[in-house]
Coordinates of C-alpha atoms in Angstrom, one line a residue:
X1 CA 2.5 -59.2 -11.0
X2 CA 5.3 -59.3 -8.3
X3 CA 7.9 -56.5 -8.2
X4 CA 11.5 -57.3 -7.6
X5 CA 13.1 -55.5 -4.7
X6 CA 15.0 -53.1 -7.0
X7 CA 11.8 -52.3 -8.9
X8 CA 9.9 -51.7 -5.7
X9 CA 12.6 -49.3 -4.5
X10 CA 12.5 -47.5 -7.8
X11 CA 8.7 -46.9 -7.5
X12 CA 8.9 -45.9 -3.9
X13 CA 11.6 -43.4 -4.6
X14 CA 9.5 -41.9 -7.5
X15 CA 6.4 -41.6 -5.2
X16 CA 8.5 -39.9 -2.5
X17 CA 10.1 -37.5 -4.9
X18 CA 6.7 -36.6 -6.3
X19 CA 5.3 -36.0 -2.8
X20 CA 8.3 -33.8 -1.9
X21 CA 7.9 -31.7 -5.0
X22 CA 4.2 -31.2 -4.4
X23 CA 4.8 -30.3 -0.8
X24 CA 7.4 -27.8 -1.7
X25 CA 5.1 -26.2 -4.3
X26 CA 2.3 -26.0 -1.7
X27 CA 4.6 -24.4 0.9
X28 CA 5.8 -21.9 -1.6
X29 CA 2.3 -20.8 -2.5
X30 CA 1.3 -20.6 1.1
X31 CA 4.3 -18.6 2.0
X32 CA 3.6 -16.2 -0.9
X33 CA 0.0 -15.8 0.4
X34 CA 1.3 -15.0 3.9
X35 CA 3.7 -12.4 2.5
X36 CA 1.0 -10.6 0.5
X37 CA -1.5 -10.5 3.3
X38 CA 0.7 -9.9 6.3
X39 CA 0.4 -6.2 7.3
X40 CA 4.0 -6.0 8.4
X41 CA 5.5 -7.0 5.1
X42 CA 5.9 -3.5 3.7
X43 CA 8.7 -1.7 2.0
X44 CA 8.7 2.1 2.1
X45 CA 11.2 3.9 0.0
X46 CA 11.9 7.3 -1.4
X47 CA 12.8 6.9 -5.1
X48 CA 14.9 9.7 -6.6
X49 CA 13.8 10.8 -10.1
X50 CA 14.8 13.8 -12.3
X51 CA 11.4 15.2 -11.3
X52 CA 11.7 15.0 -7.6
X53 CA 11.6 12.4 -4.9
X54 CA 8.6 9.9 -5.1
X55 CA 7.6 8.3 -1.9
X56 CA 6.5 4.7 -2.5
X57 CA 5.0 1.9 -0.4
X58 CA 5.3 -1.8 -1.6
X59 CA 3.5 -4.7 -0.1
X60 CA 5.0 -8.0 -1.1
X61 CA 7.7 -9.1 -3.5
X62 CA 7.2 -8.8 -7.3
X63 CA 7.1 -12.0 -9.3
X64 CA 8.4 -12.1 -12.9
X65 CA 5.3 -13.8 -14.2
X66 CA 2.7 -11.5 -12.6
X67 CA 2.1 -7.8 -12.8
X68 CA 2.0 -5.5 -9.8
X69 CA -1.0 -3.5 -8.9
X70 CA 0.1 0.1 -9.0
X71 CA -2.0 3.0 -7.5
X72 CA -1.8 6.8 -7.9
X73 CA -3.9 9.2 -5.8
X74 CA -5.7 12.4 -6.6
X75 CA -5.0 16.0 -5.5
X76 CA -5.6 16.5 -1.8
X77 CA -5.0 12.9 -1.0
X78 CA -2.1 10.5 -0.6
X79 CA -2.0 6.7 -0.9
X80 CA -3.2 6.2 2.7
X81 CA -6.2 8.6 2.6
X82 CA -7.1 7.5 -1.0
X83 CA -6.6 3.7 -1.0
X84 CA -6.0 2.3 2.5
X85 CA -9.6 1.6 3.4
X86 CA -10.3 0.1 0.0
X87 CA -7.4 -2.3 -0.1
X88 CA -8.2 -3.3 3.5
X89 CA -11.8 -4.1 2.6
X90 CA -12.8 -7.8 3.0
X91 CA -13.8 -8.1 -0.7
X92 CA -10.3 -7.1 -1.8
X93 CA -8.5 -9.7 0.2
X94 CA -8.7 -12.4 -2.5
X95 CA -7.0 -9.9 -4.9
X96 CA -4.3 -8.8 -2.5
X97 CA -3.5 -12.5 -1.8
X98 CA -2.5 -12.9 -5.5
X99 CA -0.9 -9.6 -6.3
X100 CA 1.8 -7.3 -4.9
X101 CA 0.6 -3.7 -4.5
X102 CA 2.7 -0.6 -5.0
X103 CA 1.4 2.8 -3.9
X104 CA 2.9 5.9 -5.4
X105 CA 2.8 9.3 -3.8
X106 CA 3.4 12.5 -5.8
X107 CA 6.4 14.5 -4.6
X108 CA 5.7 16.1 -1.2
X109 CA 2.3 14.6 -0.9
X110 CA 2.9 11.7 1.5
X111 CA 2.0 11.9 5.2
X112 CA 4.5 13.9 7.2
X113 CA 6.3 15.3 4.1
X114 CA 8.4 18.4 4.7
X115 CA 8.1 21.4 2.5
X116 CA 9.7 21.0 -0.8
X117 CA 13.0 23.0 -1.2
X118 CA 12.9 26.6 -2.1
X119 CA 13.3 27.0 -5.9
X120 CA 12.0 23.5 -6.5
X121 CA 10.0 23.4 -9.7
X122 CA 7.0 21.0 -9.3
X123 CA 6.9 18.5 -12.1
X124 CA 4.1 18.6 -14.7
X125 CA 1.6 15.8 -15.1
X126 CA 3.7 14.6 -18.1
X127 CA 6.9 14.6 -16.1
X128 CA 5.2 12.7 -13.2
X129 CA 4.2 10.0 -15.7
X130 CA 7.8 9.7 -16.8
X131 CA 8.9 9.2 -13.2
X132 CA 7.0 5.9 -13.1
X133 CA 9.4 3.9 -15.2
X134 CA 12.1 4.8 -12.8
X135 CA 10.0 3.6 -9.9
X136 CA 9.3 0.3 -11.6
X137 CA 13.0 -0.2 -12.3
X138 CA 13.8 0.6 -8.7
X139 CA 11.5 -2.1 -7.4
X140 CA 12.2 -4.6 -10.3
X141 CA 8.7 -4.4 -11.6
X142 CA 8.2 -5.6 -15.1
X143 CA 4.6 -4.8 -15.7
X144 CA 1.6 -3.3 -13.9
X145 CA -2.2 -3.2 -13.6
X146 CA -2.9 0.4 -12.7
X147 CA -5.6 1.9 -10.5
X148 CA -5.7 5.6 -10.1
X149 CA -8.1 8.4 -9.5
X150 CA -8.4 12.0 -10.7
X151 CA -4.9 13.5 -11.2
X152 CA -3.4 10.1 -10.7
X153 CA -5.7 8.6 -13.4
X154 CA -4.5 11.3 -15.8
X155 CA -0.8 10.5 -14.9
X156 CA -1.4 6.7 -15.3
X157 CA -3.2 7.1 -18.6
X158 CA -0.3 9.2 -19.9
X159 CA 2.2 6.6 -18.7
X160 CA 0.1 3.9 -20.5
X161 CA 0.2 5.8 -23.7
X162 CA 3.9 6.3 -23.6
X163 CA 4.9 2.9 -22.2
X164 CA 2.3 0.4 -23.4
X165 CA 4.8 -2.5 -22.9
X166 CA 4.7 -1.9 -19.1
X167 CA 0.9 -1.8 -18.7
X168 CA -1.4 -4.8 -18.8
X169 CA -4.6 -2.9 -17.8
X170 CA -5.8 0.3 -16.1
X171 CA -8.7 1.2 -13.9
X172 CA -9.2 5.0 -14.2
X173 CA -11.5 6.6 -11.7
X174 CA -12.8 10.2 -12.3
X175 CA -10.4 10.8 -15.2
X176 CA -10.4 14.1 -17.0
X177 CA -8.6 13.8 -20.3
X178 CA -9.1 17.5 -21.2
X179 CA -6.9 20.4 -20.4
X180 CA -8.3 23.1 -18.2
X181 CA -10.3 25.6 -20.3
X182 CA -10.0 29.3 -19.8
X183 CA -13.4 29.4 -18.1
X184 CA -12.2 26.7 -15.6
X185 CA -9.0 28.7 -15.2
X186 CA -10.9 31.9 -14.4
X187 CA -13.2 30.1 -12.0
X188 CA -10.3 28.6 -10.1
X189 CA -8.6 32.1 -9.9
X190 CA -11.8 33.7 -8.6
X191 CA -12.5 30.9 -6.1
X192 CA -8.9 31.0 -5.0
X193 CA -9.4 34.6 -3.8
X194 CA -12.4 33.7 -1.7
X195 CA -11.6 30.1 -0.6
X196 CA -8.7 28.2 0.8
X197 CA -7.1 25.3 -1.1
X198 CA -8.9 22.7 1.1
X199 CA -12.2 24.1 -0.1
X200 CA -11.2 23.9 -3.7
X201 CA -10.0 20.3 -3.2
X202 CA -13.3 19.3 -1.6
X203 CA -15.3 20.7 -4.5
X204 CA -13.0 18.7 -6.9
X205 CA -13.4 15.4 -5.0
X206 CA -17.1 15.6 -4.1
X207 CA -20.3 16.6 -5.7
X208 CA -22.6 19.3 -4.4
X209 CA -25.1 16.7 -3.1
X210 CA -22.4 15.0 -1.0
X211 CA -21.0 18.3 0.3
X212 CA -24.5 19.4 1.5
X213 CA -25.8 16.1 2.8
X214 CA -22.8 13.9 3.9
X215 CA -21.3 16.2 6.6
X216 CA -19.4 13.4 8.4
X217 CA -17.6 12.3 5.2
X218 CA -16.7 15.8 4.2
X219 CA -15.4 16.6 7.7
X220 CA -13.3 13.5 7.6
X221 CA -11.7 14.3 4.3
X222 CA -11.3 18.0 5.1
X223 CA -9.4 16.9 8.2
X224 CA -7.2 14.6 6.1
X225 CA -6.5 17.3 3.6
X226 CA -5.5 19.9 6.3
X227 CA -3.5 17.6 8.6
X228 CA -2.1 14.8 6.4
X229 CA -0.9 16.9 3.5
X230 CA 1.7 19.6 3.6
X231 CA -0.3 22.7 2.4
X232 CA 2.5 24.4 0.5
X233 CA 3.3 21.2 -1.4
X234 CA -0.5 20.6 -2.0
X235 CA -0.8 24.0 -3.7
X236 CA 2.0 23.1 -6.1
X237 CA 0.4 19.8 -7.0
X238 CA -2.9 21.4 -7.6
X239 CA -1.3 24.0 -9.8
X240 CA 0.4 21.2 -11.8
X241 CA -2.8 19.3 -12.3
X242 CA -4.7 22.5 -13.4
X243 CA -1.9 23.1 -15.9
X244 CA -2.3 19.7 -17.5
X245 CA -2.5 19.5 -21.3
X246 CA -5.0 17.6 -23.3
X247 CA -4.4 13.8 -23.3
X248 CA -4.8 13.8 -27.1
X249 CA -6.4 10.3 -27.3
X250 CA -8.6 9.4 -30.3
X251 CA -11.1 6.6 -30.8
X252 CA -10.0 4.2 -33.5
X253 CA -12.3 3.8 -36.4
X254 CA -12.8 0.4 -38.0
X255 CA -12.2 1.8 -41.4
X256 CA -9.9 4.7 -40.4
X257 CA -6.3 5.2 -39.4
X258 CA -5.1 2.3 -37.3
X259 CA -2.2 4.3 -36.0
X260 CA -4.3 6.8 -33.9
X261 CA -3.1 7.6 -30.4
X262 CA -5.1 5.4 -28.0
X263 CA -4.5 3.1 -25.0
X264 CA -3.3 -0.3 -26.2
X265 CA -4.3 -2.0 -23.0
X266 CA -7.8 -2.8 -21.6
X267 CA -9.3 0.0 -19.5
X268 CA -12.1 0.3 -17.0
X269 CA -13.4 3.8 -16.6
X270 CA -15.2 4.4 -13.3
X271 CA -17.3 7.2 -11.9
X272 CA -20.0 7.7 -9.3
X273 CA -23.4 9.0 -10.6
X274 CA -23.2 12.1 -8.3
X275 CA -19.5 12.7 -8.9
X276 CA -18.4 16.1 -10.2
X277 CA -16.4 14.2 -12.8
X278 CA -19.3 12.5 -14.6
X279 CA -19.1 14.7 -17.7
X280 CA -15.4 14.4 -17.9
X281 CA -15.4 10.6 -17.7
X282 CA -18.2 10.3 -20.3
X283 CA -16.2 12.6 -22.6
X284 CA -13.1 10.5 -22.1
X285 CA -15.1 7.3 -22.8
X286 CA -16.1 8.7 -26.3
X287 CA -12.4 8.9 -27.2
X288 CA -11.4 5.4 -26.0
X289 CA -11.0 2.2 -28.0
X290 CA -14.5 0.6 -27.8
X291 CA -13.1 -2.9 -28.1
X292 CA -10.9 -2.5 -25.0
X293 CA -12.8 -0.1 -22.8
X294 CA -15.6 -0.7 -20.2
X295 CA -17.4 2.3 -18.7
X296 CA -18.8 1.7 -15.2
X297 CA -21.2 4.4 -13.8
X298 CA -21.9 3.5 -10.1
X299 CA -25.4 4.2 -8.8
X300 CA -25.8 5.8 -5.4
X301 CA -22.2 6.7 -5.4
X302 CA -20.4 10.0 -4.9
X303 CA -16.9 11.3 -5.9
X304 CA -14.8 8.5 -4.3
X305 CA -16.2 5.1 -5.4
X306 CA -13.4 3.3 -3.5
X307 CA -14.7 4.9 -0.3
X308 CA -18.4 5.1 -1.0
X309 CA -19.0 1.7 -2.7
X310 CA -15.9 -0.4 -2.0
X311 CA -17.6 -3.7 -2.4
X312 CA -19.0 -2.8 -5.9
X313 CA -15.6 -1.5 -7.0
X314 CA -13.8 -4.6 -5.7
X315 CA -16.2 -6.8 -7.7
X316 CA -15.6 -4.8 -10.8
X317 CA -11.9 -4.9 -10.3
X318 CA -11.9 -8.7 -9.8
X319 CA -13.8 -9.2 -13.1
X320 CA -11.4 -6.8 -14.8
X321 CA -8.4 -8.8 -13.5
X322 CA -10.0 -12.1 -14.7
X323 CA -10.5 -10.5 -18.1
X324 CA -6.7 -10.0 -18.2
X325 CA -6.3 -13.8 -17.7
X326 CA -5.5 -13.9 -13.9
X327 CA -7.4 -15.4 -11.0
X328 CA -9.6 -17.6 -13.3
X329 CA -10.9 -19.7 -10.3
X330 CA -11.6 -16.7 -8.0
X331 CA -15.0 -17.0 -6.3
X332 CA -17.8 -14.5 -6.4
X333 CA -17.6 -11.5 -4.1
X334 CA -20.1 -11.1 -1.3
X335 CA -22.0 -8.7 -3.4
X336 CA -22.4 -11.2 -6.3
X337 CA -23.5 -13.9 -3.9
X338 CA -26.1 -11.7 -2.4
X339 CA -27.4 -10.7 -5.8
X340 CA -27.5 -14.4 -6.9
X341 CA -29.4 -15.5 -3.8
X342 CA -32.0 -12.7 -4.0
X343 CA -32.8 -13.0 -7.7
X344 CA -34.0 -9.5 -8.3
X345 CA -36.8 -8.4 -10.5
X346 CA -34.6 -7.6 -13.5
X347 CA -33.2 -11.1 -13.8
X348 CA -36.7 -12.7 -13.3
X349 CA -38.1 -10.6 -16.2
X350 CA -35.2 -11.0 -18.5
X351 CA -33.4 -14.2 -17.8
X352 CA -31.3 -13.9 -20.9
X353 CA -29.3 -11.0 -19.4
X354 CA -26.2 -12.2 -17.7
X355 CA -24.2 -10.5 -14.9
X356 CA -20.9 -11.1 -16.7
X357 CA -20.4 -11.0 -20.4
X358 CA -17.0 -12.1 -21.7
X359 CA -15.7 -11.6 -25.1
X360 CA -12.8 -13.8 -26.0
X361 CA -10.5 -12.2 -28.7
X362 CA -7.0 -12.7 -29.9
X363 CA -4.7 -10.6 -27.9
X364 CA -2.2 -8.3 -29.5
X365 CA 0.1 -9.4 -26.7
X366 CA 2.1 -12.7 -26.8
X367 CA 0.3 -13.9 -23.7
X368 CA -3.0 -14.2 -25.7
X369 CA -5.4 -13.2 -22.9
X370 CA -9.0 -12.0 -23.2
X371 CA -10.8 -8.9 -22.1
X372 CA -13.9 -9.2 -20.0
X373 CA -16.8 -6.8 -20.0
X374 CA -18.4 -6.2 -16.7
X375 CA -22.2 -6.0 -16.2
X376 CA -23.7 -5.5 -12.8
X377 CA -27.3 -4.7 -13.4
X378 CA -29.6 -2.7 -11.1
X379 CA -33.4 -2.6 -11.2
X380 CA -33.2 1.2 -11.1
X381 CA -30.5 1.9 -13.6
X382 CA -30.1 1.5 -17.4
X383 CA -27.1 -0.6 -18.3
X384 CA -26.1 1.9 -21.1
X385 CA -25.3 5.6 -20.5
X386 CA -27.7 7.7 -22.6
X387 CA -26.4 10.4 -25.0
X388 CA -23.8 8.4 -27.0
X389 CA -24.4 6.7 -30.3
X390 CA -25.0 3.0 -29.8
X391 CA -22.9 2.0 -32.7
X392 CA -19.7 3.8 -31.5
X393 CA -19.8 3.7 -27.7
X394 CA -17.7 1.4 -25.5
X395 CA -19.3 -1.3 -23.3
X396 CA -21.1 0.7 -20.6
X397 CA -22.7 -0.6 -17.5
X398 CA -24.3 0.8 -14.4
X399 CA -24.4 -0.9 -11.0

């Protein structure tokens, strides 16, 4: 077949147009990647809320069709001492290339913060959770994937309960959903007479084994607590956390009330096996929706999994994000590759066990995504936490 000149020109123009469109798309994707992974592309801002000024750090520019990863720190920490090393870890780079990250600091807790004004009433945990919608609106964020620890995990869980339409998923590390009991209150009062606030914070963040054996780690964080955080402001944040009320979540029953108060989004609960928060996280897991919750207890890990076992936590976070319907083509992390190559004794004895078990189900959201359960087996650890009825517990794994 011979094309006339006009037909040839038409075909040529169509091919050129297609080429230009594909080139523009590739350049846009590459530019987005550069923005997300370039260290200088930060926006720091103080967001005014009815509950005080919230210092925020944003990396990247939010996109309408993709949530932002939002973090919230624990007492005695700020976003730098809590999350900087984790988000800089090599196994997190694939995630940070795809997602904007917004770090939240509680009022007066950011590095170099001046003392809060005289007469300032520090916000409660509930009020801090209500400051988050204001922050999201300030940065034009339409939805988030949350990652928080300790006090921050409580705040983020409360936010997810009250604003389910803004939260696609949450990773809650060392969460304590209970209010402080009178015995805990008395213990804090007694210890407060004999110990400074940094000592109380250290005992909150780390287990006894870590405190006694890992002197370098404890010295590093004691230095962070005493030099990076305004001590007067820290005391107020600690007091607010210790005054928290019960989260009032309830595990839905298949034949019971479908309107019970529970998280509507998928949740990953994380705790180290030697963390002082183990019992609290196990208790919280018993109250979560078992169809949307994964409980990850990390072996050989202390109070700060993002510091102690960053590669394992990054792997779990990647699987969690994939379960939400994002990054479907993401490659295995370095940890997964090493496990696959080594072929440990567990997999050789039981080849039917898989490292990742995915349950596809119809989402309540319009986007129709699926939730992924994470399984990272270890030869020395059971994949199910003992002590909970098998019929009612959430998916639980150890790594």
